[in-house]
CSV table of C-alpha atoms in Angstrom, one decimal:
chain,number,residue,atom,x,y,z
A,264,UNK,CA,-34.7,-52.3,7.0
A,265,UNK,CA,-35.1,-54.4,10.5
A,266,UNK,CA,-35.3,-57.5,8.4
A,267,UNK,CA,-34.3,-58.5,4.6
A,268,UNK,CA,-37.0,-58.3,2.2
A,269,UNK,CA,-36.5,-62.7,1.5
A,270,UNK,CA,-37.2,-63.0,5.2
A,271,UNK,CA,-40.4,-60.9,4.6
A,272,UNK,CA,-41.6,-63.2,1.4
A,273,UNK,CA,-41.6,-66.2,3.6
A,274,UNK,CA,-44.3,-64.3,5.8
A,275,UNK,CA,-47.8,-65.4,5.7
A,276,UNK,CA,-49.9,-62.6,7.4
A,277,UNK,CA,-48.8,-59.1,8.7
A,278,UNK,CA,-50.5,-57.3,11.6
A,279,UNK,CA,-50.1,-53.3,12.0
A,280,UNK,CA,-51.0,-53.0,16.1
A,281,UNK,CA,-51.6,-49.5,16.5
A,282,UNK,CA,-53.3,-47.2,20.0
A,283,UNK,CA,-56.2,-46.4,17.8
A,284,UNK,CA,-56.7,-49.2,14.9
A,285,UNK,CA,-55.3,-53.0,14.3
A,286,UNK,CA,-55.1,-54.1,10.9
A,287,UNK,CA,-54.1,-57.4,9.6
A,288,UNK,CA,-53.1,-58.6,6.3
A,289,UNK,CA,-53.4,-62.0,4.8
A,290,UNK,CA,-50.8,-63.1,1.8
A,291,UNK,CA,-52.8,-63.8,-1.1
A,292,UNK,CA,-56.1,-62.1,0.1
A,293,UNK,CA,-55.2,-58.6,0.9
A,294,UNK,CA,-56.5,-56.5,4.5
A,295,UNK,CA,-58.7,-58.3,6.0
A,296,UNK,CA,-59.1,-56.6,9.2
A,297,UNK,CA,-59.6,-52.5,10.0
A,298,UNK,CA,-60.5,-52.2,13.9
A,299,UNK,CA,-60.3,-50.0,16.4
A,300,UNK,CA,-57.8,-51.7,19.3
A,301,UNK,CA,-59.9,-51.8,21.7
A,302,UNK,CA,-62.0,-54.9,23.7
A,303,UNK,CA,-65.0,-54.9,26.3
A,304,UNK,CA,-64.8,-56.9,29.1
A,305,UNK,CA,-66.9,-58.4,31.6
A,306,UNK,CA,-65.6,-58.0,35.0
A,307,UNK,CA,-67.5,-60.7,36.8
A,308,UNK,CA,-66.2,-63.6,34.4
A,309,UNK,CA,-63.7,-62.4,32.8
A,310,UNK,CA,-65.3,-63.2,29.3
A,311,UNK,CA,-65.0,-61.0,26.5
A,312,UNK,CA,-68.3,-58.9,25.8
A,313,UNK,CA,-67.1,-57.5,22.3
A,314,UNK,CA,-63.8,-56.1,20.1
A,315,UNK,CA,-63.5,-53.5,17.8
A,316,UNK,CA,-65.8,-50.8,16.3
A,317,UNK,CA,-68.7,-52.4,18.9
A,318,UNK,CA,-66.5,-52.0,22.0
A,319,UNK,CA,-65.4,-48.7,20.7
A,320,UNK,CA,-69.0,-47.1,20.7
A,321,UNK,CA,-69.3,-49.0,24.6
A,322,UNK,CA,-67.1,-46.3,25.5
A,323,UNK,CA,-68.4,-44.6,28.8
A,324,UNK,CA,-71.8,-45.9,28.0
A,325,UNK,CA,-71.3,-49.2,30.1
A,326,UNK,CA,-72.3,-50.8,33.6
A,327,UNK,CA,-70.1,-51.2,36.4
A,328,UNK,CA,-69.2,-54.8,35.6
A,329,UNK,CA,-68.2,-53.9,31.7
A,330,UNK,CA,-64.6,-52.5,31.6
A,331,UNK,CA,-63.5,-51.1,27.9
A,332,UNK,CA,-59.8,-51.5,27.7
A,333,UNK,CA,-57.0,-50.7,25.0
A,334,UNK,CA,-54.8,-53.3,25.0
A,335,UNK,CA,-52.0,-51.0,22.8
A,336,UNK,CA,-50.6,-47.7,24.1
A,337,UNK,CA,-48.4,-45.8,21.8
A,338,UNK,CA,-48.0,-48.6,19.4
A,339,UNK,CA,-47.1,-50.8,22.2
A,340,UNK,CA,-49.0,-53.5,23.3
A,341,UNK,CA,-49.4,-53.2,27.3
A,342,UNK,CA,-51.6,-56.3,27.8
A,343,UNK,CA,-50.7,-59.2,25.7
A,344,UNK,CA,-53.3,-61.6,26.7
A,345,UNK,CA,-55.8,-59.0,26.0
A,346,UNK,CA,-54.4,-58.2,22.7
A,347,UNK,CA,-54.3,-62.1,21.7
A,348,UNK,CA,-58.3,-62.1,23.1
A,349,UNK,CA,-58.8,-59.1,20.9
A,350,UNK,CA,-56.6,-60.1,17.7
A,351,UNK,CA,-58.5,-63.8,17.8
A,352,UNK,CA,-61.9,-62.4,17.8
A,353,UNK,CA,-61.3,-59.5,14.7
A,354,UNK,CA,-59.6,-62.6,12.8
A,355,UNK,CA,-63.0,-64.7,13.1
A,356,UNK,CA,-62.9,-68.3,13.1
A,357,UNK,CA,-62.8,-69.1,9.6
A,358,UNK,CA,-59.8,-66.8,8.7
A,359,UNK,CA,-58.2,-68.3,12.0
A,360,UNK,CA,-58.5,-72.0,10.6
A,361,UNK,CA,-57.1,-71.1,6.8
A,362,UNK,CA,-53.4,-69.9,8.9
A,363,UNK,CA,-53.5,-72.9,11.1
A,364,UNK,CA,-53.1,-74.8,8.1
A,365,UNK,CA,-50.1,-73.4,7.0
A,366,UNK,CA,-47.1,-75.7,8.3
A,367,UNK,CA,-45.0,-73.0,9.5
A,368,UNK,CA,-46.9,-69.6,10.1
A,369,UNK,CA,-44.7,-66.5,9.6
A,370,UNK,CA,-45.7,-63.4,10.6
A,371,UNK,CA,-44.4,-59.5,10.1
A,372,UNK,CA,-45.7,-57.2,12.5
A,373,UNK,CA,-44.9,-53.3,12.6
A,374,UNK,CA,-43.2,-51.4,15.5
A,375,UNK,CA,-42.6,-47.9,16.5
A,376,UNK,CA,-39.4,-46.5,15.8
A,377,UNK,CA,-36.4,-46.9,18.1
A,378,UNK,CA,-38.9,-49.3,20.4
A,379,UNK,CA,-36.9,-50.5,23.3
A,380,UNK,CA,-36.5,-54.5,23.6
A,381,UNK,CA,-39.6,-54.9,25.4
A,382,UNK,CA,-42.1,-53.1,23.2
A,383,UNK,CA,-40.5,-55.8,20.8
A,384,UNK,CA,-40.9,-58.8,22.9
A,385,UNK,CA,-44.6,-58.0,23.4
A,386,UNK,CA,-45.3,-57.5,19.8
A,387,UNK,CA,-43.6,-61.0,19.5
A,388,UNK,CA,-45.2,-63.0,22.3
A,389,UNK,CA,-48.5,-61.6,20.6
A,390,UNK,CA,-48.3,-62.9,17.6
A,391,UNK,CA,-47.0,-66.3,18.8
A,392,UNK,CA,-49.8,-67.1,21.2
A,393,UNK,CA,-52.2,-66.5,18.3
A,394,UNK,CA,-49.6,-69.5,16.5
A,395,UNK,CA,-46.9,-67.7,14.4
A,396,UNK,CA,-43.9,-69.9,14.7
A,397,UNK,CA,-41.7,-66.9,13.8
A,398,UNK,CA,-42.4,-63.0,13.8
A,399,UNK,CA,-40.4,-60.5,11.9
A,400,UNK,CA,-40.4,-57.0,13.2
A,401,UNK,CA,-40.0,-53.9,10.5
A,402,UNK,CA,-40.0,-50.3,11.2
A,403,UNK,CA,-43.3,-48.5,10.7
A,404,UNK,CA,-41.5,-45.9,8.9
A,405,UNK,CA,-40.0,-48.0,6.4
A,406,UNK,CA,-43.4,-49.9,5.9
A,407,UNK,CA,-45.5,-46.8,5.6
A,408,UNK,CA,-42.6,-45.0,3.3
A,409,UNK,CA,-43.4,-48.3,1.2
A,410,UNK,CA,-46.7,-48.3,1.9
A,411,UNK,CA,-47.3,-44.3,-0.3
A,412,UNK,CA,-44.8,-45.4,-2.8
A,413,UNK,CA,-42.1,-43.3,-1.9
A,414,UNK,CA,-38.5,-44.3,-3.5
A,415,UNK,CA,-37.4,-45.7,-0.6
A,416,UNK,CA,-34.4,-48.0,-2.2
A,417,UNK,CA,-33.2,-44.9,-4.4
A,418,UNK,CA,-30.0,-42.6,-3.1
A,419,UNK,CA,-32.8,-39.9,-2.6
A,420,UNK,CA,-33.9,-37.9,0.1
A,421,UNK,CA,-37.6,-38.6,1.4
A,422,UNK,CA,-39.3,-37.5,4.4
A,423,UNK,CA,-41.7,-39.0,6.0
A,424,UNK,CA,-44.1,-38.3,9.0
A,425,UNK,CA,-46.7,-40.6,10.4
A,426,UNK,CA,-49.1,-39.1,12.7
A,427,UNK,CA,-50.4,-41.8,14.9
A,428,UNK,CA,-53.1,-41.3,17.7
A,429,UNK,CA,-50.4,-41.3,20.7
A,430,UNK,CA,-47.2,-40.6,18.7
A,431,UNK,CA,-46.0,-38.9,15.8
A,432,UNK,CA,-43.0,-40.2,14.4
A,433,UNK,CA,-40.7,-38.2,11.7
A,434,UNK,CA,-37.8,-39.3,9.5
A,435,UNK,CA,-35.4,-39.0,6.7
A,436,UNK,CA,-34.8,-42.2,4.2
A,437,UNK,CA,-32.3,-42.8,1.7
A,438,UNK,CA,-30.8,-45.9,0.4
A,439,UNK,CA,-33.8,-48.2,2.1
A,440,UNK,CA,-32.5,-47.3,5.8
A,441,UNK,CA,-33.4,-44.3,8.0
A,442,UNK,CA,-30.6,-42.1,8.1
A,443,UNK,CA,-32.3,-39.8,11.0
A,444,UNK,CA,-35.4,-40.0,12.6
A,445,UNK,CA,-37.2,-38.5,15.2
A,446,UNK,CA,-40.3,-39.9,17.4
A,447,UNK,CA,-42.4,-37.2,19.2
A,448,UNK,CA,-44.8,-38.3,22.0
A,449,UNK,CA,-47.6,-36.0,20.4
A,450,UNK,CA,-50.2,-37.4,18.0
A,451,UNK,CA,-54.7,-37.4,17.4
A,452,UNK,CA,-55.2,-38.1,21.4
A,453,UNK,CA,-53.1,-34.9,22.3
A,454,UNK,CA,-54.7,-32.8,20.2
A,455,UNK,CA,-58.3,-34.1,21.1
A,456,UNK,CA,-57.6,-33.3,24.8
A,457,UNK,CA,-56.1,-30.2,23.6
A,458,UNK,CA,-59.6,-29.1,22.0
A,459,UNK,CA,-61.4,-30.8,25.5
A,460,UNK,CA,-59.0,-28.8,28.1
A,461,UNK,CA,-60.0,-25.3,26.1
A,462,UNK,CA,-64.0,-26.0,25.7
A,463,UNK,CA,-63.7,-26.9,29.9
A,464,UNK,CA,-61.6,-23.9,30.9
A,465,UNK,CA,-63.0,-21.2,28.4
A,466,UNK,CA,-66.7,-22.5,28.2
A,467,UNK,CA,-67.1,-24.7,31.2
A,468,UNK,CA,-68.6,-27.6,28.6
A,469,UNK,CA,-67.6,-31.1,29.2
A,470,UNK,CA,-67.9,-33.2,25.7
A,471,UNK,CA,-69.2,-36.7,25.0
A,472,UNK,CA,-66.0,-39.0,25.7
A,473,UNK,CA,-63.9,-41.1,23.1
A,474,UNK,CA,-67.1,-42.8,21.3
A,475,UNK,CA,-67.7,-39.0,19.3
A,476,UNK,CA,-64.5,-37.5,18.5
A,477,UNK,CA,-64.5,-34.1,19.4
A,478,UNK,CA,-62.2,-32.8,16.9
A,479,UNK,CA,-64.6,-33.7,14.7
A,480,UNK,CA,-67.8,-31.7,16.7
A,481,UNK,CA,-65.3,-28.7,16.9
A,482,UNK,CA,-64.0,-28.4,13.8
A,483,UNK,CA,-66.5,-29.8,10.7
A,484,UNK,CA,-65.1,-28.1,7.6
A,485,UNK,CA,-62.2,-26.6,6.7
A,486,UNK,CA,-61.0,-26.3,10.7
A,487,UNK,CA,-57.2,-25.6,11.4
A,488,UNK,CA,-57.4,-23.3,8.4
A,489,UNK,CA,-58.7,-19.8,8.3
A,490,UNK,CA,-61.2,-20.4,5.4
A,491,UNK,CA,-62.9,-22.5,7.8
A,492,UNK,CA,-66.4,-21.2,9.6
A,493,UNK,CA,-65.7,-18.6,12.0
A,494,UNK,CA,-67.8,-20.2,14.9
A,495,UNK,CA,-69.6,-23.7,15.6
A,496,UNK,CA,-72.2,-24.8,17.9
A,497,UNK,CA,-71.1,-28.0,19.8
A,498,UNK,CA,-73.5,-29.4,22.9
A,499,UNK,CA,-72.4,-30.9,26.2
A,500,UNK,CA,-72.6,-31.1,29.7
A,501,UNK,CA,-72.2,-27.9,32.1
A,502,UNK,CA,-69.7,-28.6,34.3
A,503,UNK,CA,-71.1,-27.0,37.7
A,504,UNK,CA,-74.6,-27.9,37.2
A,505,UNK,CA,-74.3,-31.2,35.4
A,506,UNK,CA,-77.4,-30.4,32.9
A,507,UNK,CA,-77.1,-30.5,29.1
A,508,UNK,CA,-76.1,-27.4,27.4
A,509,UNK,CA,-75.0,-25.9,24.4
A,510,UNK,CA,-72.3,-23.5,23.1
A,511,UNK,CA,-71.2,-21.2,20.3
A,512,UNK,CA,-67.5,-21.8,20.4
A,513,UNK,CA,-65.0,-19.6,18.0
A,514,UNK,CA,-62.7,-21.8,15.7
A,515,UNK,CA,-60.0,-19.3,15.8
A,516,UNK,CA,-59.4,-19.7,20.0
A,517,UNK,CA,-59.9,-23.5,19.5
A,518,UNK,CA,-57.2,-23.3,16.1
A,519,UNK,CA,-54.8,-21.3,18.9
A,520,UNK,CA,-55.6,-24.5,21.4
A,521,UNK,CA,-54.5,-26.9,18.7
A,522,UNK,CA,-51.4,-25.5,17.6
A,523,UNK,CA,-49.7,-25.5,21.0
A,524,UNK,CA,-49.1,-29.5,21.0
A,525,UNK,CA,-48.1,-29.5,17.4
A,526,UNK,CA,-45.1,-26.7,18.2
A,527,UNK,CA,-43.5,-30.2,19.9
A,528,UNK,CA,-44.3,-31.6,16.3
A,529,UNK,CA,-42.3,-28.8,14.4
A,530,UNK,CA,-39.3,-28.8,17.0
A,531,UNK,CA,-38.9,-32.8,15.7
A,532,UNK,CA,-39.0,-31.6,12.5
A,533,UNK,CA,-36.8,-28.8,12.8
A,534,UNK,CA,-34.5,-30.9,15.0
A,535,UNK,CA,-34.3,-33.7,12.0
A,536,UNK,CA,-33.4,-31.2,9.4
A,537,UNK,CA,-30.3,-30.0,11.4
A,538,UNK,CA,-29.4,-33.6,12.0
A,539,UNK,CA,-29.2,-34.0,8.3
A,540,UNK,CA,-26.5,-34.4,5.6
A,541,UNK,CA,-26.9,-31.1,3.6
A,542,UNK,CA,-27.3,-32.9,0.3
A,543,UNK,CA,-30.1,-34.6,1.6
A,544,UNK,CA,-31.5,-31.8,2.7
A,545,UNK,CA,-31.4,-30.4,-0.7
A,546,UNK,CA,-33.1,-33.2,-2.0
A,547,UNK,CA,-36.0,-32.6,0.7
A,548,UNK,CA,-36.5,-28.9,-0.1
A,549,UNK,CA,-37.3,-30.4,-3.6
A,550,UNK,CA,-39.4,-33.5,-2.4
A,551,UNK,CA,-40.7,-32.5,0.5
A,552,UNK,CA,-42.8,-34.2,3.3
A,553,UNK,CA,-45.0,-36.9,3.3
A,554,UNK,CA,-47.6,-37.1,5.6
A,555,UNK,CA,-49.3,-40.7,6.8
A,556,UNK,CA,-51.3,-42.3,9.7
A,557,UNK,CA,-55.0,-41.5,10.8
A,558,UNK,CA,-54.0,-37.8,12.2
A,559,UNK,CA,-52.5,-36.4,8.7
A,560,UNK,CA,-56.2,-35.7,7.6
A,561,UNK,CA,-56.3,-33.1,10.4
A,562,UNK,CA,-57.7,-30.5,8.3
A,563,UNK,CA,-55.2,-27.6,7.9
A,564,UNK,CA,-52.7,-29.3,9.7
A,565,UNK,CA,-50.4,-30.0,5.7
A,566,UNK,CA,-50.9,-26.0,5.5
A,567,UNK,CA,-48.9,-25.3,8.7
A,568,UNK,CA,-46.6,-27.3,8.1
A,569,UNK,CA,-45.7,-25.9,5.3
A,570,UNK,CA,-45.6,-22.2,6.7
A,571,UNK,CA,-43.4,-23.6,9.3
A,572,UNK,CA,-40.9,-25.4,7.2
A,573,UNK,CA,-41.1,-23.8,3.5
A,574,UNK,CA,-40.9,-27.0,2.1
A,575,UNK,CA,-43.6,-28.6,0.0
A,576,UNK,CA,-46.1,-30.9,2.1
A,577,UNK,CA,-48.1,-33.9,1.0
A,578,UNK,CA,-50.8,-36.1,2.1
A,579,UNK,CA,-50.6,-39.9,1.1
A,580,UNK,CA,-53.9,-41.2,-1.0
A,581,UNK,CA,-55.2,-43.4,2.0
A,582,UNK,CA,-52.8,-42.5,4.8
A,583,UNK,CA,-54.7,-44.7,7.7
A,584,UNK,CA,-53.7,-48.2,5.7
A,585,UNK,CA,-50.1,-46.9,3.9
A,586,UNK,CA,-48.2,-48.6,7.0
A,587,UNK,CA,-50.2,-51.9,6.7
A,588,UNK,CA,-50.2,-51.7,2.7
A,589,UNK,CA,-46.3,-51.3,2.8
A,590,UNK,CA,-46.0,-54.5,4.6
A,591,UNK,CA,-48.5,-56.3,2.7
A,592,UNK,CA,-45.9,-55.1,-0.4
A,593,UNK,CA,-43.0,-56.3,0.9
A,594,UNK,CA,-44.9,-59.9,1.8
A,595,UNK,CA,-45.8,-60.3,-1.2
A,596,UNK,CA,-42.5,-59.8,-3.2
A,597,UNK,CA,-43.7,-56.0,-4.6
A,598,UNK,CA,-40.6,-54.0,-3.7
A,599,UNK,CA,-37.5,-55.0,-5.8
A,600,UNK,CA,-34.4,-53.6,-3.7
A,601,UNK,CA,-32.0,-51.8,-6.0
A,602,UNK,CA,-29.3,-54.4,-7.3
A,603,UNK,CA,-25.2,-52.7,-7.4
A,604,UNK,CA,-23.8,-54.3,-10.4
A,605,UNK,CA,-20.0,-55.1,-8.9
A,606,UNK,CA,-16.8,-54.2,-10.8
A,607,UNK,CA,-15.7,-57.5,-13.0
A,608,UNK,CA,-12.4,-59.0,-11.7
A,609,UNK,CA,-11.2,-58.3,-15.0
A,610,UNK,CA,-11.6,-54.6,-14.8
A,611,UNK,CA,-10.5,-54.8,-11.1
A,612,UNK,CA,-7.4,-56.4,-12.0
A,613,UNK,CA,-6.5,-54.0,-14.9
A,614,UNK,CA,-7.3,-51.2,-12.4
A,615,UNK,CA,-4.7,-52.6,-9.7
A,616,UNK,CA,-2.4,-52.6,-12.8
């Protein structure tokens, strides 16, 4: 792990910035923030117009003067003082006046793996401006592997993959560390302009924008798989003429649209397994792959996987909060790590004998 698990205990709060959602959880009270990461702002002022779920739905519905931003890219924050505007206002004053009390406020944020040093620093300097006298970083890996209750101290085998909204990030654990890990620049925004690019070219339809997710719209059901309804009717603009229209669009051409970014997904995948010890890989054939973040609910998406690889393939219970939920774990003294009773002196000495 990044940090020990005593360093973690001394933590008050833990924040989970991802591209899509930010959550936050308090020691002692549980999650006590689910968001979208994103924040309205007025141009003209500069003051913030609203955060969250309300700033989400602004999306390409607003006036000149209102800009909706992101403050987090790819589980990086790319504008800290927007994402300490943002992280203040989901907190709410109350919650904000209960941390300022504590004397020394510790915090545990997660971070992508294999984050260069300044995706750390500006998880860091987040959290301080908001008043964390100290910030522990852990990998989201290990906190999601935590997070589904997967043996993570044990000398076992598990794999894990968390599909984020910008990145999908793969990896094999044994022993509480990662022995080989793998993060893929492909994850829910890839595929949703995957689904956008083949509706424009093949059907000359332009969808809503980010407020209405089109994966949704395109495939209600059972989607990626082929029990799913063989055609959908989604509506739209017409891209010459600009006037509303709708379409009848065939799931198995938009499936074929889907599965060309998630080939980059299965080359990580592949590419991990040869990395691999071959015992562990024995292990994993047994265990098989976990499957977290927002994106694992893509429906079909466990049943490909597990075509591609022949290994079994599982879905955590609530796999948008099991990185978050991990964290909140180790905070609060959950996870025991696995304790190596030493060899006595005595016998030591008799064995030198």
């Amino acid at each position: 792990m990044t940090v020990s698990l005593e360093q973690l205990r001394r933590c008050h709060v833990a924040v989970d910035l991802g591209a899509a959602r930010t959550r936050v959880f308090v020691k002692g009270t549980g999650l006590v923030v689910d968001e979208p990461s994103v924040a309205a702002v007025n141009t003209r002022t500069g003051a913030l117009i609203a955060v969250g779920a309300l700033a989400e739905k602004m999306t390409g519905r607003t006036p000149d003067y209102i800009r909706v931003v992101r403050p987090v890219s790819g589980g990086t924050v790319v504008d800290i003082d927007m994402a300490q505007r943002m992280l203040r206002h989901l907190l709410g004053e109350k919650l904000r006046r209960q941390l300022r009390r504590k004397p020394r406020l510790r915090a545990a944020a997660c971070t992508p793996h294999d984050s260069d040093p300044l995706a750390q620093r500006a998880a860091v300097e987040t959290l301080v401006g908001l008043g964390a006298r100290r910030v522990e970083l852990v990998d989201t890996l290990i906190a999601a592997a935590v997070g589904c209750g997967l043996p993570v101290e044990q000398p076992t085998a598990t794999m894990i993959m968390v599909c984020g909204a910008a990145t999908t990030q793969v990896a094999v654990l044994s022993l509480g560390s990662i022995v080989t890990a793998e993060r893929i620049p492909v994850g829910g925004n890839a595929i949703d302009h995957a689904v956008i690019q083949h509706l424009r070219h093949e059907h000359e339809l332009m969808l809503p924008s980010q407020s209405v997710r089109p994966l949704q719209l395109a495939l209600h059901g059972n989607g990626l798989t082929l029990d799913g309804p063989s055609s959908t009717e989604i509506h739209g603009r017409d891209v010459a003429t600009g006037l509303a229209r709708s379409v009848t669009v065939d799931t198995a051409a938009v499936r074929d649209a889907i599965h060309t970014p998630l080939t980059a997904v299965l080359d990580g995948i592949g590419k991990i397994l040869r990395e691999c010890p071959p015992d562990l890989v024995a292990d994993l054939a047994e265990r098989g792959i976990m499957m977290v973040g927002g994106s694992a609910l893509l429906p079909g998406l466990d049943q490909m996987l597990r075509e591609a690889t022949g290994m079994p393939v599982h879905i955590a219970e609530r796999p948008d909060v099991c990185a978050i939920l991990g964290l909140g774990a180790m905070l609060e003294g959950k996870i025991q790590p696995m304790v190596l009773d030493p060899l006595s002196e005595s016998e030591s000495e008799s064995e030198s004998q």
